[in-house]
Coordinates of C-alpha atoms and ligand atoms in Angstrom, one line a residue:
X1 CA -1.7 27.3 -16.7
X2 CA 1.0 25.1 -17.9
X3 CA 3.8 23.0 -16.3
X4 CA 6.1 20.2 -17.0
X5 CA 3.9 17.6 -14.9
X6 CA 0.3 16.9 -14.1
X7 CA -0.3 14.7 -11.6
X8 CA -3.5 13.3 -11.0
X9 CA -3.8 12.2 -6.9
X10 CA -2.7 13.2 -3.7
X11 CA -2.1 9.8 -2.2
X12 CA 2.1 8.6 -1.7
X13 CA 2.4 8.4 -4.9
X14 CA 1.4 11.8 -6.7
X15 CA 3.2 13.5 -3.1
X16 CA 6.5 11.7 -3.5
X17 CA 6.6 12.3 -7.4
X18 CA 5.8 16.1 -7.0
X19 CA 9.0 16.1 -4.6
X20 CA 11.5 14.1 -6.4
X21 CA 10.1 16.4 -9.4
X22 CA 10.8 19.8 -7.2
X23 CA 13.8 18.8 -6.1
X24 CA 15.1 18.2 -9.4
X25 CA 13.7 21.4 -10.9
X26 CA 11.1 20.6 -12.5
X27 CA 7.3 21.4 -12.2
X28 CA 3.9 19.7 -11.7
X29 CA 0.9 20.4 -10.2
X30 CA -1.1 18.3 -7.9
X31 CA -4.7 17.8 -8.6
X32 CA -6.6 15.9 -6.1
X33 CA -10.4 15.6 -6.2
X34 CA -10.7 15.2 -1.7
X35 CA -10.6 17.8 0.9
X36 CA -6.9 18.1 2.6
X37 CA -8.8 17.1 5.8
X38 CA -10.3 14.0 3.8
X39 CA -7.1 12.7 2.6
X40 CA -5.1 13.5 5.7
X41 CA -7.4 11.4 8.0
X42 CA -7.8 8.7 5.9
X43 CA -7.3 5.1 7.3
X44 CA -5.2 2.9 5.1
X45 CA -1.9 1.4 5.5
X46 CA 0.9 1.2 8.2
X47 CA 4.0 -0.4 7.4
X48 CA 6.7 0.8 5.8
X49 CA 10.0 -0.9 4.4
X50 CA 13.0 0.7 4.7
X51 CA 14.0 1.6 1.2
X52 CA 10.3 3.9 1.4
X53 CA 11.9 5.5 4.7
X54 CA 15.0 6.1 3.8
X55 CA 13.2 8.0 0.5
X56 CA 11.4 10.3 2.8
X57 CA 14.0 11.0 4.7
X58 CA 15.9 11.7 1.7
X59 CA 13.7 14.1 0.5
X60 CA 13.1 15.7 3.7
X61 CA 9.6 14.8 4.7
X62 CA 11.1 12.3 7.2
X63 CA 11.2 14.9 10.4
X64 CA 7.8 14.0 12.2
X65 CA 8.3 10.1 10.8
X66 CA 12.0 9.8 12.7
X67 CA 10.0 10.7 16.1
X68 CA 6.9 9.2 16.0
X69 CA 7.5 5.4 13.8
X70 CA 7.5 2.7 15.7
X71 CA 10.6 0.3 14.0
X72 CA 9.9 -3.5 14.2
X73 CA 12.9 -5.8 13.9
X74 CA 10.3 -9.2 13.4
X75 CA 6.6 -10.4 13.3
X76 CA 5.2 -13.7 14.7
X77 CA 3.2 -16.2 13.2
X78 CA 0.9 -17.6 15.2
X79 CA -0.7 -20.7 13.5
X80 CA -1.8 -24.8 15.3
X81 CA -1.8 -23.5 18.9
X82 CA 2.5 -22.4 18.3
X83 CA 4.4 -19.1 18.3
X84 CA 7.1 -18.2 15.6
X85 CA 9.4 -15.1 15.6
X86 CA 10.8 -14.1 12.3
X87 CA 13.7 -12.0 13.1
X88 CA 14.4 -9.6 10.2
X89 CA 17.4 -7.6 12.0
X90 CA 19.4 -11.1 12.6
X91 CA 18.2 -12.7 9.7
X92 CA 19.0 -10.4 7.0
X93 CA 19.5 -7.0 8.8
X94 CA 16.8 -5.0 7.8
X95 CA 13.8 -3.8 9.8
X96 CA 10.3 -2.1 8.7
X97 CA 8.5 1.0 10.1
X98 CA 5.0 1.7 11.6
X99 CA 3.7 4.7 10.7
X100 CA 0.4 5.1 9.4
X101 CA -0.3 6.6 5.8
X102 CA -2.3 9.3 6.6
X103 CA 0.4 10.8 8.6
X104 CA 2.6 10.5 6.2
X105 CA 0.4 12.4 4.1
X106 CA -0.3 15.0 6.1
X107 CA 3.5 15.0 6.1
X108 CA 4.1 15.1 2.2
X109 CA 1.2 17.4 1.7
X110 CA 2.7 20.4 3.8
X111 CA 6.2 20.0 2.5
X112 CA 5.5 20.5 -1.0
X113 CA 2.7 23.1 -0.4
X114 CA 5.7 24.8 1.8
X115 CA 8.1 24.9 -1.1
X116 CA 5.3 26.1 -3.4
X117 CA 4.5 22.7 -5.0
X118 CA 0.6 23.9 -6.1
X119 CA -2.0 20.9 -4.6
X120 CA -5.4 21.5 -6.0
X121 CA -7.6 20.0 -3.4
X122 CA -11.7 19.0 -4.4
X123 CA -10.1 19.1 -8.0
X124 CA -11.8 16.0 -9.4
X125 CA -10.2 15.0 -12.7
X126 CA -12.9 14.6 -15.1
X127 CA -10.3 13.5 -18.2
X128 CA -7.6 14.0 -20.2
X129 CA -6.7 14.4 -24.1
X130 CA -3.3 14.7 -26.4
X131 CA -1.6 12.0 -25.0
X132 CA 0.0 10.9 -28.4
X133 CA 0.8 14.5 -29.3
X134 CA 3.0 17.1 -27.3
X135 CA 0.2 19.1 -25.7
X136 CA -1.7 16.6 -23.2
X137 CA -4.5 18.4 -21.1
X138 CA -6.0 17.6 -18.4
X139 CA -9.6 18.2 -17.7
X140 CA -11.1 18.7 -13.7
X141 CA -13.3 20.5 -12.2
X142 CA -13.4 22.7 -8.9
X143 CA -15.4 25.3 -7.1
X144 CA -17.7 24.3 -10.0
X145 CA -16.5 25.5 -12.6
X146 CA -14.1 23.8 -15.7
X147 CA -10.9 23.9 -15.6
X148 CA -8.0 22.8 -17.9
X149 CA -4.3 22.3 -17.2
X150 CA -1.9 21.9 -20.0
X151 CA 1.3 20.0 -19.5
X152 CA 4.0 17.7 -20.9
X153 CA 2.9 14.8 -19.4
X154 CA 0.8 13.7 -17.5
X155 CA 1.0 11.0 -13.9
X156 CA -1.8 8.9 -13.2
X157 CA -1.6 8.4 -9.2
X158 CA -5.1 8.5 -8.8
X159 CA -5.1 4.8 -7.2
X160 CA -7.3 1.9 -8.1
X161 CA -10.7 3.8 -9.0
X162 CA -9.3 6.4 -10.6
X163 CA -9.3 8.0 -14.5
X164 CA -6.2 7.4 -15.4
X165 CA -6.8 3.9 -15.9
X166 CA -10.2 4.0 -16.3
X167 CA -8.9 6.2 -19.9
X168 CA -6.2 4.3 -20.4
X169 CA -5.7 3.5 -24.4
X170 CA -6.9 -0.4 -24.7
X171 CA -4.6 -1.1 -27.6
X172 CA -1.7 -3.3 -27.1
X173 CA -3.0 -3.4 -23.0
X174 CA -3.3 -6.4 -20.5
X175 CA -4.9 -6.6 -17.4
X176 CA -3.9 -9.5 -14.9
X177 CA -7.0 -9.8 -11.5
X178 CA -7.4 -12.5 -9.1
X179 CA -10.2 -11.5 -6.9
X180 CA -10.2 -13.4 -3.3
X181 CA -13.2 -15.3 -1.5
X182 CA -12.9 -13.1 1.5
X183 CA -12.4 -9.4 3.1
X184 CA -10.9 -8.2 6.0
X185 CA -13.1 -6.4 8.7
X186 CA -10.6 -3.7 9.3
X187 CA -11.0 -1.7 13.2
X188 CA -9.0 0.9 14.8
X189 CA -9.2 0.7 18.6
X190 CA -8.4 3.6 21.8
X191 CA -5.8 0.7 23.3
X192 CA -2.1 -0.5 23.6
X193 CA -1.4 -3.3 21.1
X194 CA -1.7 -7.1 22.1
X195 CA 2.1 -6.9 21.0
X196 CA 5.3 -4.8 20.3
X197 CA 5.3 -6.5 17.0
X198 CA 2.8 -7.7 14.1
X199 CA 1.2 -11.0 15.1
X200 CA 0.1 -12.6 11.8
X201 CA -2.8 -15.4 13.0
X202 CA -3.8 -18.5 11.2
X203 CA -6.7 -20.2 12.5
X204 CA -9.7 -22.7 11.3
X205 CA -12.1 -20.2 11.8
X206 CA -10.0 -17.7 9.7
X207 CA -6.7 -15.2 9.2
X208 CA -6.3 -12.7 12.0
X209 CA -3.6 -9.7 11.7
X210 CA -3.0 -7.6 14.9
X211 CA -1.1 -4.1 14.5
X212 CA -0.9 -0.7 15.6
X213 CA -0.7 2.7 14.7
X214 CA 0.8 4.1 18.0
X215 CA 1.6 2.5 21.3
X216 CA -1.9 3.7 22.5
X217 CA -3.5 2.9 19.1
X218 CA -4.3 -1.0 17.8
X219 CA -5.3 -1.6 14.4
X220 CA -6.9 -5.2 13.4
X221 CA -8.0 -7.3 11.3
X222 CA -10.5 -10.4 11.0
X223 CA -10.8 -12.2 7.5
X224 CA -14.6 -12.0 6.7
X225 CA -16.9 -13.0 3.8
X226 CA -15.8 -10.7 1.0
X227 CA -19.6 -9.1 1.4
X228 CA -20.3 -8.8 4.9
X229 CA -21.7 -6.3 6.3
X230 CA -19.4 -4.5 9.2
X231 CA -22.6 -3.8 11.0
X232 CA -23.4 -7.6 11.8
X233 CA -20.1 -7.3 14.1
X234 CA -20.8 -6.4 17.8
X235 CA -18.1 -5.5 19.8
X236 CA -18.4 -8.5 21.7
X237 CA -18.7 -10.3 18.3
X238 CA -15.4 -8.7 17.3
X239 CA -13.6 -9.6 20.4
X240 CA -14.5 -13.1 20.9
X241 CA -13.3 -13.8 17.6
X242 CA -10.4 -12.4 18.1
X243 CA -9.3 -14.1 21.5
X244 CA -10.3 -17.2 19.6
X245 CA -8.3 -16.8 16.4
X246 CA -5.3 -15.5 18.5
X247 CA -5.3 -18.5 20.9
X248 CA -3.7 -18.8 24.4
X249 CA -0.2 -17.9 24.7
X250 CA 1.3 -17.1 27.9
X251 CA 2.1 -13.0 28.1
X252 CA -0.7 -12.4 25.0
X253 CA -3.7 -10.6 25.5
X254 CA -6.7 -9.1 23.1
X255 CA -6.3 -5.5 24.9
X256 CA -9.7 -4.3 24.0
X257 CA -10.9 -0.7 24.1
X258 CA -13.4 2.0 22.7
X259 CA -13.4 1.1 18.8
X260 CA -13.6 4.1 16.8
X261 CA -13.4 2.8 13.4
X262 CA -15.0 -0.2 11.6
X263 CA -15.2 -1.3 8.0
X264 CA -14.5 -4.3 5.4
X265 CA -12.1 -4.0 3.0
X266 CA -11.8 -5.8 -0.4
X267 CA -9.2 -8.3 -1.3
X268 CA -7.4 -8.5 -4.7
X269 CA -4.6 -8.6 -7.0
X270 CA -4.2 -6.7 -10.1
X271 CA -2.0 -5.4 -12.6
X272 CA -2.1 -3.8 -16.0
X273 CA 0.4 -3.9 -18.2
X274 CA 2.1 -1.4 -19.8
X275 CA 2.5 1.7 -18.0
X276 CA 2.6 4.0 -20.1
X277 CA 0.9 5.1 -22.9
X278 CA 2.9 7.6 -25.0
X279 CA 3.1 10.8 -22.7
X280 CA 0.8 9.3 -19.8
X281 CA 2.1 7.4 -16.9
X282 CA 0.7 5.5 -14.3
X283 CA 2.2 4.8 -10.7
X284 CA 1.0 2.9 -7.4
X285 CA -2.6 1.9 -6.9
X286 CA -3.7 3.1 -10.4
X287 CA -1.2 0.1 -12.4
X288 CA -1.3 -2.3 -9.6
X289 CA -2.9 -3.3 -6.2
X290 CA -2.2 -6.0 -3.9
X291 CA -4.0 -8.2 -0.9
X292 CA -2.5 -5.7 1.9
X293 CA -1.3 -9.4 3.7
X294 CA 2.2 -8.7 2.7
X295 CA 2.3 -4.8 3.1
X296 CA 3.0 -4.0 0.0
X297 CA 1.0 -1.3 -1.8
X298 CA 2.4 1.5 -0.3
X299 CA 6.0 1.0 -0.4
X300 CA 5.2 0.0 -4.5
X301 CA 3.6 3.4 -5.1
X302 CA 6.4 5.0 -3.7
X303 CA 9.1 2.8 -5.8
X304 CA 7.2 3.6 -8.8
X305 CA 7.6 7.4 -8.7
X306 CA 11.4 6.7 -7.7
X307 CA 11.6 4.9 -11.1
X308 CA 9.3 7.5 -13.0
X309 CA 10.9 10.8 -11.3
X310 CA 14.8 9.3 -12.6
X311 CA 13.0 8.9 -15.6
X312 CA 11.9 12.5 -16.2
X313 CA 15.1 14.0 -14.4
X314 CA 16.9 12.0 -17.3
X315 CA 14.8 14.1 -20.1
X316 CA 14.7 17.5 -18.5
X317 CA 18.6 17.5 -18.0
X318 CA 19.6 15.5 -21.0
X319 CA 17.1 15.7 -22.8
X320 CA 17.4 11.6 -23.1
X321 CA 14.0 9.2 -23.0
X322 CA 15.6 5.9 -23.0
X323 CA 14.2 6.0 -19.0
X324 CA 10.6 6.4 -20.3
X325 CA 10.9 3.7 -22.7
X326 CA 12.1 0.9 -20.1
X327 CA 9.8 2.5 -17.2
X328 CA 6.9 -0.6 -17.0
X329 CA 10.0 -3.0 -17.2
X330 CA 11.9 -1.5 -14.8
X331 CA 8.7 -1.3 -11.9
X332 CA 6.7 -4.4 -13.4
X333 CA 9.6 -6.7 -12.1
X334 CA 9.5 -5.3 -8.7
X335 CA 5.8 -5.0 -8.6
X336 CA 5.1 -8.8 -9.6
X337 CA 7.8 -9.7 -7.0
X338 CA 5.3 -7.8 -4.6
X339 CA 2.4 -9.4 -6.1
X340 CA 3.8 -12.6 -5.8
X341 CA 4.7 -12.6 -2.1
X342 CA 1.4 -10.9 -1.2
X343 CA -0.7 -13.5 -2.7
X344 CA 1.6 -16.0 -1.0
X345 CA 1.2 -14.7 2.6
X346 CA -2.4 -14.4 2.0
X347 CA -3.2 -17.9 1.0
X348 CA -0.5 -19.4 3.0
X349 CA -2.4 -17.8 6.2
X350 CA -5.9 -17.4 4.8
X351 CA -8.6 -20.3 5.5
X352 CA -10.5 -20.8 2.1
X353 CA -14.1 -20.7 2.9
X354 CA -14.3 -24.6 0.9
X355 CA -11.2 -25.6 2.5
X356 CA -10.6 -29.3 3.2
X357 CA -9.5 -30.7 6.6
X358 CA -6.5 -31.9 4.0
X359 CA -6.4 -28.0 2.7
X360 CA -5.6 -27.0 6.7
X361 CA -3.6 -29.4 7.5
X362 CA -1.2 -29.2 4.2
X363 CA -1.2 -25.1 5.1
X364 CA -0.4 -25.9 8.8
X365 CA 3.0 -27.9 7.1
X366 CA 3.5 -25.0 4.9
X367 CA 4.1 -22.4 7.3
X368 CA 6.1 -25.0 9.6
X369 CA 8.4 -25.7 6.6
X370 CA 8.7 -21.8 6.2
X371 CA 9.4 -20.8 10.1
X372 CA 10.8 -24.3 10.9
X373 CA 14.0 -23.3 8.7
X374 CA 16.5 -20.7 8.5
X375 CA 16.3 -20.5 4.9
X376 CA 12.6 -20.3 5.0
X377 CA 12.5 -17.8 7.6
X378 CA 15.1 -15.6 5.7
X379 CA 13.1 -16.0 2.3
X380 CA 10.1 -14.6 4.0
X381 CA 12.4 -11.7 5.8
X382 CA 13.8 -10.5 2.8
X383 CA 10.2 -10.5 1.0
X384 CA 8.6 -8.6 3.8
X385 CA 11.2 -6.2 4.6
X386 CA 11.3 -5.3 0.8
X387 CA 13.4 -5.6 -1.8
X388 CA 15.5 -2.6 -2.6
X389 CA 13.8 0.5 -4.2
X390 CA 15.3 -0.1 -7.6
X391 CA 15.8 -3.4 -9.0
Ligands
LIG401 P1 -4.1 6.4 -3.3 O1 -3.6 6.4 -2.0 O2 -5.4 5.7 -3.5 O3 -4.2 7.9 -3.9 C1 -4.9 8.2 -5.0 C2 -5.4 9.6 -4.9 O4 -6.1 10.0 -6.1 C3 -7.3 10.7 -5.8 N1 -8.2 10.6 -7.0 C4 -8.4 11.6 -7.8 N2 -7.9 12.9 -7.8 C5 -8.3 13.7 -8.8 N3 -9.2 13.3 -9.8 C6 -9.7 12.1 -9.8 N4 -10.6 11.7 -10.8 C7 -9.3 11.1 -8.8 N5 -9.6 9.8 -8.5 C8 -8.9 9.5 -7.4 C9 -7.8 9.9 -4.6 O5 -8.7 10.7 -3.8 C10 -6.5 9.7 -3.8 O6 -6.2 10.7 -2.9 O7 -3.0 5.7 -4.3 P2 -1.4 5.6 -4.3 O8 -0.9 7.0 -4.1 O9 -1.0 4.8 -5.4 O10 -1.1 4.9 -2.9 C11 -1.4 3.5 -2.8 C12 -1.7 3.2 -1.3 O11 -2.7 4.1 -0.8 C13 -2.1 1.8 -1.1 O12 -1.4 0.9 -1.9 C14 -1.9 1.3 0.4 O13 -2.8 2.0 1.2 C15 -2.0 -0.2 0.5 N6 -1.9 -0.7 1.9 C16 -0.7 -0.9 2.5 N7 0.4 -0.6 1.8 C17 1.6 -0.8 2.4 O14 2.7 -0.5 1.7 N8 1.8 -1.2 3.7 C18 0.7 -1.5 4.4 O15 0.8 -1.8 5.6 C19 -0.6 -1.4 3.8 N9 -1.7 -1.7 4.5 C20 -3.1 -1.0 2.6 C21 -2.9 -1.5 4.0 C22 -4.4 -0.8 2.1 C23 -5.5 -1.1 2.9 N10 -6.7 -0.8 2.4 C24 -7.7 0.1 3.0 C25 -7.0 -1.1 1.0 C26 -4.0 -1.8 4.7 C27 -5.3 -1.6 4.2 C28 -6.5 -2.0 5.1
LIG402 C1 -1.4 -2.1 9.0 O1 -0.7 -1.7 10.0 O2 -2.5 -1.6 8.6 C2 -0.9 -3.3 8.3 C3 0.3 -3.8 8.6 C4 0.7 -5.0 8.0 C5 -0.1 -5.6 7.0 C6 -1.3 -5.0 6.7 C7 -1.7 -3.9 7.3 O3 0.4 -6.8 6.5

């Protein structure tokens, strides 16, 4: 088997690249080392910018997203007993999208496999070779047996633990980490959200996020100890911290209900630099993650292949590689705006587990200074409702 592209994942990323690719004519195929049910169930983010909508609409995967997101024009801040609206739809008119990323999947996965875009599911990359020549392969396995695929080039979108990375020539490379002193103790819970919009909660006792996936669905968030163990959290553990970290606010209540999901998830930044070695690229998760505090990963993975799909457009039509060579420019600038702002929103909200009565009180001033202003507000706006796709 040979094709144009090989692209390792069946996250955003590898889905959106393999339809920007089809729709420009040119193959791939999709190797993904899951089940289809296994990556179409599983819990990760929610929000959506508008530049990643608009993308999915664009390339027609947007039919089930139109009915079923839930657009948000602000959040709130909740933080020293007060209530603060940032209102992105006065402020700068934009607005970002709930919809949660394994429906989106689902969504990407069967309009490609409808317009014959092959996904190899439980096709676990094992490596790859001839990435300096003209004949990469890649090497994975399925069904048990070996397999190889030969191609042009080939797409790393196999996210943070990936091979593509993992592989990645060292020479000339850099690696940037920062590796927070806390997790999040992520739930998913059978009841309406506390809010129409994301409440974003600062407290003493730690950060609290309160979302949703559906108007009958809440999704939350407690920051934890980086190691703790999910299972030292009763449910009455869970929701007294929560009523506490949210505070009392008149028409705001912890609507609790039957939790059917429970974990702790890892905090960090990261980013290597280049992306590209000769003919392999790397895009989303697998270059780059992000504390999910500013909702960012997502909407980078999908930007990335934006960047990379022009790119290979560019040299199957013209034959022209001048959109390779200035690919890690073009989505590093983007993707340390991103890092930036997420590692602001996380330690402007976050409570450092040495933290100083000083250390709260300066952050308390902080995120007055930020919601107390219009300028603040709208710097915070246009940050969280995302810059556009292509900078
Ligand atoms: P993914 O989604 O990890 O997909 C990579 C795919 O590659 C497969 N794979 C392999 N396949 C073949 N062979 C191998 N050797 C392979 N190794 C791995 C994997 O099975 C997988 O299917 O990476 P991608 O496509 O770059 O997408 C990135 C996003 O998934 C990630 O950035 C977001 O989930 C981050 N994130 C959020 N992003 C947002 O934009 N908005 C949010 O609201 C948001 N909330 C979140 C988040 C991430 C979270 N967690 C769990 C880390 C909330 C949370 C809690
Ligand atoms: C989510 O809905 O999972 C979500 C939303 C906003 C964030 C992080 C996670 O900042």
């Amino acid at each position: 088997m040979r094709v144009q592209v090989g692209i390792i994942g069946a996250g955003p990323a590898g889905l959106m690249l393999a339809r920007l690719l089809h729709l420009q004519g040119i193959s791939s195929v999709v190797l993904e080392s899951r089940s289809r049910p296994y990556v179409e169930t599983r819990l990760r983010a929610g929000l959506l910018e508008q530049g990643s909508v608009d993308l999915i609409n664009e390339t027609g995967m947007g039919e089930r997203l139109r009915q079923e997101c839930l657009p948000h024009d602000g959040i709130e801040l909740i933080f020293n007993g007060e209530r603060h609206r940032v209102d992105m739809q006065a402020l700068i008119n934009r607005r970002v999208y709930i919809y949660g990323q394994q429906e989106m999947v689902k969504d990407m996965v069967a309009v490609n496999l409808a317009a014959g875009v092959p996904i190899e599911f439980e096709a676990e990359v094992r490596s790859f070779d001839g990435i300096d020549g003209d004949k990469p392969t890649i090497h994975y396995r399925q069904n048990g047996a070996d397999h190889a695929l030969a191609c042009d080039y080939i797409a790393g979108c196999d996210g943070f633990h990936g091979v593509a990375r993992r592989d990645f020539p060292q020479k000339g490379r850099q690696d940037y980490d920062c590796v927070y002193p806390f997790g999040w103790l992520g739930i998913l819970v059978d009841a309406p959200p506390a809010n129409h919009e994301l409440l974003y909660c600062h407290h003493q006792r730690g950060f609290a996020l309160f979302t949703m996936r559906s108007p009958k669905v809440s999704r939350l968030y407690l920051q934890v100890p980086p190691d703790e163990d999910e299972n030292a959290w009763s449910d009455d553990r869970i929701w007294n911290e929560f009523r506490t970290r949210l505070g009392k606010h008149e028409g705001l209540e912890v609507s609790m209900g039957k939790i059917t999901q429970k974990s702790v998830i890892e905090m960090r930044s990261y980013v290597t630099e280049p992306m590209r070695a000769e003919r392999l690229f790397l895009a989303g998760d697998s270059a780059h993650i992000v504390p999910p505090t500013g909702a960012k990963g997502m909407n980078l993975a999908i930007s990335d292949v934006y960047v990379l799909a022009k790119a290979f457009t560019a040299f199957y039509k013209r034959g022209a590689t001048d959109l390779f060579d200035a690919y890690t420019q073009k989505c590093l600038r983007r993707v340390w705006g991103a890092q930036h702002f997420s590692w602001w929103m996380t330690s402007m909200l976050h409570t450092m587990p040495d933290a100083s009565a000083f250390d709260v009180r300066r952050q308390i001033a902080e995120l007055q200074t930020i919601t107390g202003s219009v300028s603040g507000r709208k710097l915070l706006a246009e940050n969280y409702a995302g810059l556009p796709i292509e900078m």
